[in-house]
Amino acid sequence: MFRNRLFTKILLSVGAVAVVAVAAVGGTFANFTATPTSIASNAFAAGSLTMTRSGSGAIFSASAMKIGDSATGSVTISNTGNLAGSYTLAGSTSGSSALANQLTLKIYADSDNSGSPIYDGSLGGFSSTSLGTFAASTGAHTYYFHVGLPTAGSDAADNAFQGLSATETFTWSAVQA
Protein backbone atom coordinates (compact mmCIF):
# COMPACT_ATOMS: atom_id res chain seq x y z
CA MET A 1 0.00 0.00 0.00
CA PHE A 2 2.85 2.29 0.75
CA ARG A 3 4.08 1.55 -2.69
CA ASN A 4 0.72 2.34 -4.23
CA ARG A 5 0.55 5.63 -2.45
CA LEU A 6 4.07 6.50 -3.46
CA PHE A 7 3.28 5.45 -6.98
CA THR A 8 0.07 7.54 -6.91
CA LYS A 9 1.93 10.59 -5.60
CA ILE A 10 4.60 10.22 -8.23
CA LEU A 11 1.95 9.75 -10.89
CA LEU A 12 0.03 12.83 -9.65
CA SER A 13 3.26 14.87 -9.53
CA VAL A 14 4.18 13.85 -13.06
CA GLY A 15 0.64 14.65 -14.19
CA ALA A 16 0.75 18.10 -12.55
CA VAL A 17 4.08 18.85 -14.20
CA ALA A 18 2.66 17.72 -17.55
CA VAL A 19 -0.41 19.96 -17.17
CA VAL A 20 1.80 22.95 -16.31
CA ALA A 21 4.12 22.17 -19.28
CA VAL A 22 1.19 21.87 -21.68
CA ALA A 23 -0.27 25.14 -20.41
CA ALA A 24 3.10 26.90 -20.76
CA VAL A 25 3.74 25.53 -24.25
CA GLY A 26 0.19 26.23 -25.35
CA GLY A 27 0.48 29.82 -24.08
CA THR A 28 3.62 30.53 -26.14
CA PHE A 29 1.76 29.89 -29.39
CA ALA A 30 -0.83 32.59 -28.82
CA ASN A 31 -0.32 35.43 -31.35
CA PHE A 32 -1.93 38.78 -31.94
CA THR A 33 -2.13 40.09 -35.48
CA ALA A 34 -2.64 43.58 -36.86
CA THR A 35 -3.87 44.75 -40.20
CA PRO A 36 -0.93 46.06 -42.31
CA THR A 37 -0.80 49.81 -42.80
CA SER A 38 0.35 51.15 -46.18
CA ILE A 39 1.60 54.68 -46.77
CA ALA A 40 1.54 55.44 -50.49
CA SER A 41 2.93 58.27 -52.62
CA ASN A 42 6.47 58.34 -51.21
CA ALA A 43 8.05 60.12 -54.18
CA PHE A 44 11.70 60.76 -55.00
CA ALA A 45 13.22 62.79 -57.81
CA ALA A 46 16.86 63.50 -58.54
CA GLY A 47 17.99 67.10 -58.84
CA SER A 48 19.77 68.54 -61.84
CA LEU A 49 22.99 70.44 -62.33
CA THR A 50 22.93 72.23 -65.67
CA MET A 51 24.53 75.34 -67.08
CA THR A 52 24.02 77.79 -69.89
CA ARG A 53 26.25 80.42 -71.42
CA SER A 54 25.50 83.78 -72.91
CA GLY A 55 25.97 84.26 -76.62
CA SER A 56 27.32 81.70 -79.03
CA GLY A 57 30.62 81.10 -80.76
CA ALA A 58 34.05 82.18 -79.59
CA ILE A 59 34.53 84.56 -76.68
CA PHE A 60 36.95 86.58 -78.83
CA SER A 61 38.95 86.28 -82.00
CA ALA A 62 42.01 88.23 -83.03
CA SER A 63 43.61 87.80 -86.42
CA ALA A 64 46.61 89.67 -87.83
CA MET A 65 47.71 90.72 -84.32
CA LYS A 66 50.83 92.83 -84.04
CA ILE A 67 53.02 93.59 -81.05
CA GLY A 68 50.98 95.65 -78.56
CA ASP A 69 47.55 94.47 -79.81
CA SER A 70 44.95 93.01 -77.47
CA ALA A 71 41.60 91.28 -77.73
CA THR A 72 38.81 91.19 -75.16
CA GLY A 73 35.59 89.30 -74.69
CA SER A 74 33.16 88.17 -72.03
CA VAL A 75 30.76 85.35 -71.34
CA THR A 76 28.17 84.75 -68.61
CA ILE A 77 27.89 81.22 -67.21
CA SER A 78 24.65 80.41 -65.35
CA ASN A 79 23.62 77.47 -63.19
CA THR A 80 20.14 76.65 -64.50
CA GLY A 81 19.74 73.44 -62.52
CA ASN A 82 18.07 73.02 -59.14
CA LEU A 83 21.28 71.94 -57.35
CA ALA A 84 24.20 74.16 -56.34
CA GLY A 85 27.40 73.39 -58.21
CA SER A 86 31.13 73.76 -57.70
CA TYR A 87 32.46 75.16 -60.99
CA THR A 88 35.85 74.95 -62.69
CA LEU A 89 37.22 76.63 -65.81
CA ALA A 90 39.81 74.71 -67.83
CA GLY A 91 41.79 75.70 -70.90
CA SER A 92 43.40 73.75 -73.69
CA THR A 93 45.79 75.32 -76.18
CA SER A 94 46.57 74.10 -79.66
CA GLY A 95 48.70 75.51 -82.45
CA SER A 96 51.97 77.33 -81.86
CA SER A 97 53.15 76.91 -78.29
CA ALA A 98 55.72 79.71 -78.85
CA LEU A 99 52.92 82.19 -79.63
CA ALA A 100 50.60 80.80 -76.92
CA ASN A 101 53.34 81.24 -74.33
CA GLN A 102 54.00 84.84 -75.50
CA LEU A 103 50.31 85.88 -75.41
CA THR A 104 49.19 87.21 -72.02
CA LEU A 105 45.83 86.22 -70.56
CA LYS A 106 43.92 87.89 -67.76
CA ILE A 107 40.51 86.63 -66.65
CA TYR A 108 38.31 88.63 -64.30
CA ALA A 109 35.14 87.40 -62.61
CA ASP A 110 32.03 89.58 -62.33
CA SER A 111 33.84 92.91 -62.74
CA ASP A 112 35.99 93.80 -65.74
CA ASN A 113 39.50 95.08 -64.98
CA SER A 114 38.64 95.41 -61.30
CA GLY A 115 40.13 93.58 -58.37
CA SER A 116 42.40 90.58 -58.71
CA PRO A 117 42.05 88.48 -61.83
CA ILE A 118 41.26 84.81 -61.37
CA TYR A 119 44.11 84.13 -63.81
CA ASP A 120 47.02 86.33 -64.88
CA GLY A 121 49.69 84.64 -66.97
CA SER A 122 50.43 83.31 -70.42
CA LEU A 123 47.69 81.87 -72.61
CA GLY A 124 49.76 78.70 -73.06
CA GLY A 125 50.23 78.39 -69.27
CA PHE A 126 46.54 78.37 -68.41
CA SER A 127 45.30 74.91 -67.39
CA SER A 128 42.42 75.35 -64.92
CA THR A 129 41.07 77.41 -62.05
CA SER A 130 38.35 76.88 -59.47
CA LEU A 131 35.42 79.26 -59.79
CA GLY A 132 33.66 78.46 -56.52
CA THR A 133 30.05 77.50 -55.91
CA PHE A 134 27.16 78.72 -58.05
CA ALA A 135 23.79 78.79 -56.30
CA ALA A 136 20.96 76.61 -57.58
CA SER A 137 18.80 78.15 -60.31
CA THR A 138 20.15 81.68 -59.83
CA GLY A 139 23.94 81.37 -59.77
CA ALA A 140 25.49 83.30 -62.65
CA HIS A 141 28.90 84.88 -63.14
CA THR A 142 30.33 86.92 -66.00
CA TYR A 143 33.95 86.29 -67.00
CA TYR A 144 36.01 88.95 -68.80
CA PHE A 145 38.96 87.82 -70.93
CA HIS A 146 41.91 90.00 -72.01
CA VAL A 147 44.58 88.61 -74.35
CA GLY A 148 47.58 90.69 -75.37
CA LEU A 149 50.66 90.25 -77.55
CA PRO A 150 53.52 92.00 -75.77
CA THR A 151 56.97 92.56 -77.17
CA ALA A 152 59.55 89.87 -76.63
CA GLY A 153 62.11 92.61 -76.09
CA SER A 154 63.65 93.11 -79.54
CA ASP A 155 62.64 93.28 -83.18
CA ALA A 156 64.43 89.99 -83.86
CA ALA A 157 62.63 88.22 -81.01
CA ASP A 158 59.26 89.73 -82.01
CA ASN A 159 59.75 88.67 -85.64
CA ALA A 160 59.80 85.01 -84.51
CA PHE A 161 56.01 85.25 -83.89
CA GLN A 162 55.11 86.40 -87.42
CA GLY A 163 52.58 84.12 -89.12
CA LEU A 164 52.09 81.85 -86.06
CA SER A 165 48.65 81.00 -84.69
CA ALA A 166 47.27 79.53 -81.50
CA THR A 167 43.80 78.47 -80.45
CA GLU A 168 42.41 78.17 -76.92
CA THR A 169 39.39 76.13 -75.87
CA PHE A 170 37.76 77.16 -72.59
CA THR A 171 35.64 74.54 -70.81
CA TRP A 172 33.42 75.14 -67.79
CA SER A 173 32.49 72.11 -65.73
CA ALA A 174 30.53 71.59 -62.51
CA VAL A 175 29.98 68.97 -59.85
CA GLN A 176 27.24 69.11 -57.28
CA ALA A 177 28.21 71.11 -54.22
CSV table of N, CA, C and O in Angstrom, one decimal, residues 108-167:
chain,number,residue,atom,x,y,z
A,108,TYR,N,39.0,88.0,-65.5
A,108,TYR,CA,38.3,88.6,-64.3
A,108,TYR,C,36.9,88.0,-64.1
A,108,TYR,O,36.3,87.7,-65.1
A,109,ALA,N,36.5,87.9,-62.9
A,109,ALA,CA,35.1,87.4,-62.6
A,109,ALA,C,34.3,88.5,-62.1
A,109,ALA,O,34.6,89.2,-61.2
A,110,ASP,N,33.1,88.7,-62.7
A,110,ASP,CA,32.0,89.6,-62.3
A,110,ASP,C,32.3,91.1,-62.5
A,110,ASP,O,31.4,91.9,-62.4
A,111,SER,N,33.5,91.5,-62.6
A,111,SER,CA,33.8,92.9,-62.7
A,111,SER,C,35.1,93.0,-63.6
A,111,SER,O,36.1,92.6,-63.3
A,112,ASP,N,34.9,93.7,-64.8
A,112,ASP,CA,36.0,93.8,-65.7
A,112,ASP,C,37.1,94.8,-65.3
A,112,ASP,O,36.8,95.9,-64.9
A,113,ASN,N,38.3,94.3,-65.3
A,113,ASN,CA,39.5,95.1,-65.0
A,113,ASN,C,39.4,95.6,-63.6
A,113,ASN,O,40.0,96.7,-63.3
A,114,SER,N,38.8,94.9,-62.7
A,114,SER,CA,38.6,95.4,-61.3
A,114,SER,C,39.0,94.3,-60.3
A,114,SER,O,38.6,93.1,-60.5
A,115,GLY,N,39.7,94.6,-59.3
A,115,GLY,CA,40.1,93.6,-58.4
A,115,GLY,C,41.2,92.7,-59.0
A,115,GLY,O,41.8,92.9,-60.0
A,116,SER,N,41.4,91.6,-58.3
A,116,SER,CA,42.4,90.6,-58.7
A,116,SER,C,41.8,89.7,-59.8
A,116,SER,O,40.7,89.2,-59.6
A,117,PRO,N,42.6,89.4,-60.8
A,117,PRO,CA,42.1,88.5,-61.8
A,117,PRO,C,42.1,87.1,-61.3
A,117,PRO,O,42.9,86.7,-60.4
A,118,ILE,N,41.2,86.2,-61.8
A,118,ILE,CA,41.3,84.8,-61.4
A,118,ILE,C,42.4,84.1,-62.1
A,118,ILE,O,42.8,83.0,-61.6
A,119,TYR,N,42.9,84.7,-63.2
A,119,TYR,CA,44.1,84.1,-63.8
A,119,TYR,C,44.8,85.3,-64.4
A,119,TYR,O,44.2,86.2,-65.1
A,120,ASP,N,46.2,85.3,-64.3
A,120,ASP,CA,47.0,86.3,-64.9
A,120,ASP,C,48.3,85.6,-65.2
A,120,ASP,O,49.2,85.4,-64.4
A,121,GLY,N,48.5,85.3,-66.5
A,121,GLY,CA,49.7,84.6,-67.0
A,121,GLY,C,49.7,84.5,-68.5
A,121,GLY,O,48.9,85.2,-69.2
A,122,SER,N,50.4,83.5,-69.0
A,122,SER,CA,50.4,83.3,-70.4
A,122,SER,C,49.2,82.5,-70.8
A,122,SER,O,48.7,81.7,-70.0
A,123,LEU,N,48.8,82.7,-72.1
A,123,LEU,CA,47.7,81.9,-72.6
A,123,LEU,C,48.1,80.4,-72.6
A,123,LEU,O,47.3,79.5,-72.2
A,124,GLY,N,49.3,80.1,-73.0
A,124,GLY,CA,49.8,78.7,-73.1
A,124,GLY,C,49.9,78.1,-71.7
A,124,GLY,O,49.9,76.9,-71.5
A,125,GLY,N,50.0,78.9,-70.6
A,125,GLY,CA,50.2,78.4,-69.3
A,125,GLY,C,48.9,78.1,-68.5
A,125,GLY,O,48.9,77.6,-67.4
A,126,PHE,N,47.8,78.5,-69.1
A,126,PHE,CA,46.5,78.4,-68.4
A,126,PHE,C,46.1,76.9,-68.5
A,126,PHE,O,46.0,76.4,-69.6
A,127,SER,N,45.8,76.3,-67.4
A,127,SER,CA,45.3,74.9,-67.4
A,127,SER,C,43.9,74.8,-66.8
A,127,SER,O,43.0,74.4,-67.4
A,128,SER,N,43.8,75.3,-65.5
A,128,SER,CA,42.4,75.4,-64.9
A,128,SER,C,42.4,76.2,-63.7
A,128,SER,O,43.5,76.5,-63.1
A,129,THR,N,41.2,76.6,-63.3
A,129,THR,CA,41.1,77.4,-62.1
A,129,THR,C,39.7,77.1,-61.5
A,129,THR,O,38.7,76.9,-62.2
A,130,SER,N,39.6,77.1,-60.2
A,130,SER,CA,38.4,76.9,-59.5
A,130,SER,C,37.6,78.2,-59.5
A,130,SER,O,38.1,79.3,-59.2
A,131,LEU,N,36.3,78.1,-59.7
A,131,LEU,CA,35.4,79.3,-59.8
A,131,LEU,C,34.5,79.4,-58.6
A,131,LEU,O,33.7,80.3,-58.5
A,132,GLY,N,34.5,78.4,-57.7
A,132,GLY,CA,33.7,78.5,-56.5
A,132,GLY,C,32.3,77.8,-56.8
A,132,GLY,O,32.1,77.2,-57.8
A,133,THR,N,31.4,78.1,-55.9
A,133,THR,CA,30.0,77.5,-55.9
A,133,THR,C,29.0,78.5,-56.5
A,133,THR,O,29.0,79.6,-56.2
A,134,PHE,N,28.3,78.0,-57.5
A,134,PHE,CA,27.2,78.7,-58.1
A,134,PHE,C,25.9,78.2,-57.4
A,134,PHE,O,25.6,77.0,-57.3
A,135,ALA,N,25.0,79.2,-56.9
A,135,ALA,CA,23.8,78.8,-56.3
A,135,ALA,C,22.9,78.1,-57.3
A,135,ALA,O,23.0,78.3,-58.5
A,136,ALA,N,22.0,77.3,-56.7
A,136,ALA,CA,21.0,76.6,-57.6
A,136,ALA,C,20.0,77.6,-58.2
A,136,ALA,O,19.6,78.6,-57.6
A,137,SER,N,19.8,77.4,-59.5
A,137,SER,CA,18.8,78.2,-60.3
A,137,SER,C,19.1,79.6,-60.5
A,137,SER,O,18.6,80.2,-61.5
A,138,THR,N,19.9,80.2,-59.7
A,138,THR,CA,20.1,81.7,-59.8
A,138,THR,C,21.6,82.0,-59.9
A,138,THR,O,22.0,83.2,-60.1
A,139,GLY,N,22.5,81.1,-59.8
A,139,GLY,CA,23.9,81.4,-59.8
A,139,GLY,C,24.4,81.7,-61.2
A,139,GLY,O,24.3,80.9,-62.1
A,140,ALA,N,25.0,82.9,-61.4
A,140,ALA,CA,25.5,83.3,-62.6
A,140,ALA,C,26.7,84.2,-62.4
A,140,ALA,O,26.7,85.0,-61.5
A,141,HIS,N,27.7,84.0,-63.2
A,141,HIS,CA,28.9,84.9,-63.1
A,141,HIS,C,29.4,85.2,-64.6
A,141,HIS,O,29.3,84.4,-65.5
A,142,THR,N,29.8,86.5,-64.7
A,142,THR,CA,30.3,86.9,-66.0
A,142,THR,C,31.9,86.9,-65.9
A,142,THR,O,32.4,87.4,-64.9
A,143,TYR,N,32.5,86.4,-66.9
A,143,TYR,CA,33.9,86.3,-67.0
A,143,TYR,C,34.4,87.2,-68.1
A,143,TYR,O,33.9,87.1,-69.3
A,144,TYR,N,35.4,88.0,-67.8
A,144,TYR,CA,36.0,88.9,-68.8
A,144,TYR,C,37.4,88.5,-69.1
A,144,TYR,O,38.2,88.3,-68.3
A,145,PHE,N,37.7,88.3,-70.4
A,145,PHE,CA,39.0,87.8,-70.9
A,145,PHE,C,39.7,88.9,-71.6
A,145,PHE,O,39.1,89.7,-72.5
A,146,HIS,N,41.0,89.0,-71.4
A,146,HIS,CA,41.9,90.0,-72.0
A,146,HIS,C,43.1,89.2,-72.5
A,146,HIS,O,43.8,88.6,-71.7
A,147,VAL,N,43.4,89.3,-73.8
A,147,VAL,CA,44.6,88.6,-74.4
A,147,VAL,C,45.4,89.7,-75.0
A,147,VAL,O,44.9,90.5,-75.8
A,148,GLY,N,46.7,89.7,-74.8
A,148,GLY,CA,47.6,90.7,-75.4
A,148,GLY,C,48.8,90.0,-76.0
A,148,GLY,O,49.2,88.9,-75.5
A,149,LEU,N,49.4,90.7,-76.9
A,149,LEU,CA,50.7,90.2,-77.6
A,149,LEU,C,51.7,91.3,-77.2
A,149,LEU,O,51.9,92.3,-77.9
A,150,PRO,N,52.5,91.0,-76.2
A,150,PRO,CA,53.5,92.0,-75.8
A,150,PRO,C,54.8,91.8,-76.6
A,150,PRO,O,55.0,90.7,-77.2
A,151,THR,N,55.7,92.7,-76.5
A,151,THR,CA,57.0,92.6,-77.2
A,151,THR,C,57.8,91.5,-76.4
A,151,THR,O,57.7,91.3,-75.2
A,152,ALA,N,58.6,90.8,-77.2
A,152,ALA,CA,59.5,89.9,-76.6
A,152,ALA,C,60.8,90.6,-76.2
A,152,ALA,O,61.7,89.9,-75.7
A,153,GLY,N,60.9,91.8,-76.5
A,153,GLY,CA,62.1,92.6,-76.1
A,153,GLY,C,63.0,93.2,-77.2
A,153,GLY,O,63.7,94.1,-77.0
A,154,SER,N,62.9,92.6,-78.4
A,154,SER,CA,63.6,93.1,-79.5
A,154,SER,C,62.9,92.8,-80.8
A,154,SER,O,62.0,91.9,-80.9
A,155,ASP,N,63.3,93.5,-81.9
A,155,ASP,CA,62.6,93.3,-83.2
A,155,ASP,C,62.9,91.8,-83.6
A,155,ASP,O,62.0,91.2,-84.1
A,156,ALA,N,64.1,91.4,-83.4
A,156,ALA,CA,64.4,90.0,-83.9
A,156,ALA,C,63.6,89.0,-83.1
A,156,ALA,O,63.1,88.0,-83.7
A,157,ALA,N,63.4,89.2,-81.8
A,157,ALA,CA,62.6,88.2,-81.0
A,157,ALA,C,61.2,88.3,-81.4
A,157,ALA,O,60.5,87.3,-81.5
A,158,ASP,N,60.7,89.5,-81.6
A,158,ASP,CA,59.3,89.7,-82.0
A,158,ASP,C,59.0,89.1,-83.4
A,158,ASP,O,57.9,88.5,-83.6
A,159,ASN,N,59.9,89.2,-84.3
A,159,ASN,CA,59.8,88.7,-85.6
A,159,ASN,C,59.5,87.2,-85.6
A,159,ASN,O,58.9,86.6,-86.6
A,160,ALA,N,60.0,86.5,-84.6
A,160,ALA,CA,59.8,85.0,-84.5
A,160,ALA,C,58.3,84.6,-84.4
A,160,ALA,O,58.0,83.5,-84.7
A,161,PHE,N,57.4,85.6,-84.0
A,161,PHE,CA,56.0,85.2,-83.9
A,161,PHE,C,55.2,85.5,-85.2
A,161,PHE,O,54.0,85.2,-85.2
A,162,GLN,N,55.8,86.1,-86.2
A,162,GLN,CA,55.1,86.4,-87.4
A,162,GLN,C,54.5,85.1,-88.1
A,162,GLN,O,55.2,84.1,-88.2
A,163,GLY,N,53.3,85.2,-88.4
A,163,GLY,CA,52.6,84.1,-89.1
A,163,GLY,C,52.2,82.9,-88.2
A,163,GLY,O,51.5,82.0,-88.7
A,164,LEU,N,52.5,83.0,-87.0
A,164,LEU,CA,52.1,81.8,-86.1
A,164,LEU,C,50.6,82.0,-85.6
A,164,LEU,O,50.1,83.1,-85.6
A,165,SER,N,50.0,80.9,-85.2
A,165,SER,CA,48.6,81.0,-84.7
A,165,SER,C,48.5,80.0,-83.5
A,165,SER,O,49.2,79.0,-83.5
A,166,ALA,N,47.6,80.4,-82.7
A,166,ALA,CA,47.3,79.5,-81.5
A,166,ALA,C,45.8,79.6,-81.3
A,166,ALA,O,45.1,80.6,-81.6
A,167,THR,N,45.2,78.6,-80.8
A,167,THR,CA,43.8,78.5,-80.4
A,167,THR,C,43.6,78.0,-79.0
A,167,THR,O,44.4,77.1,-78.6
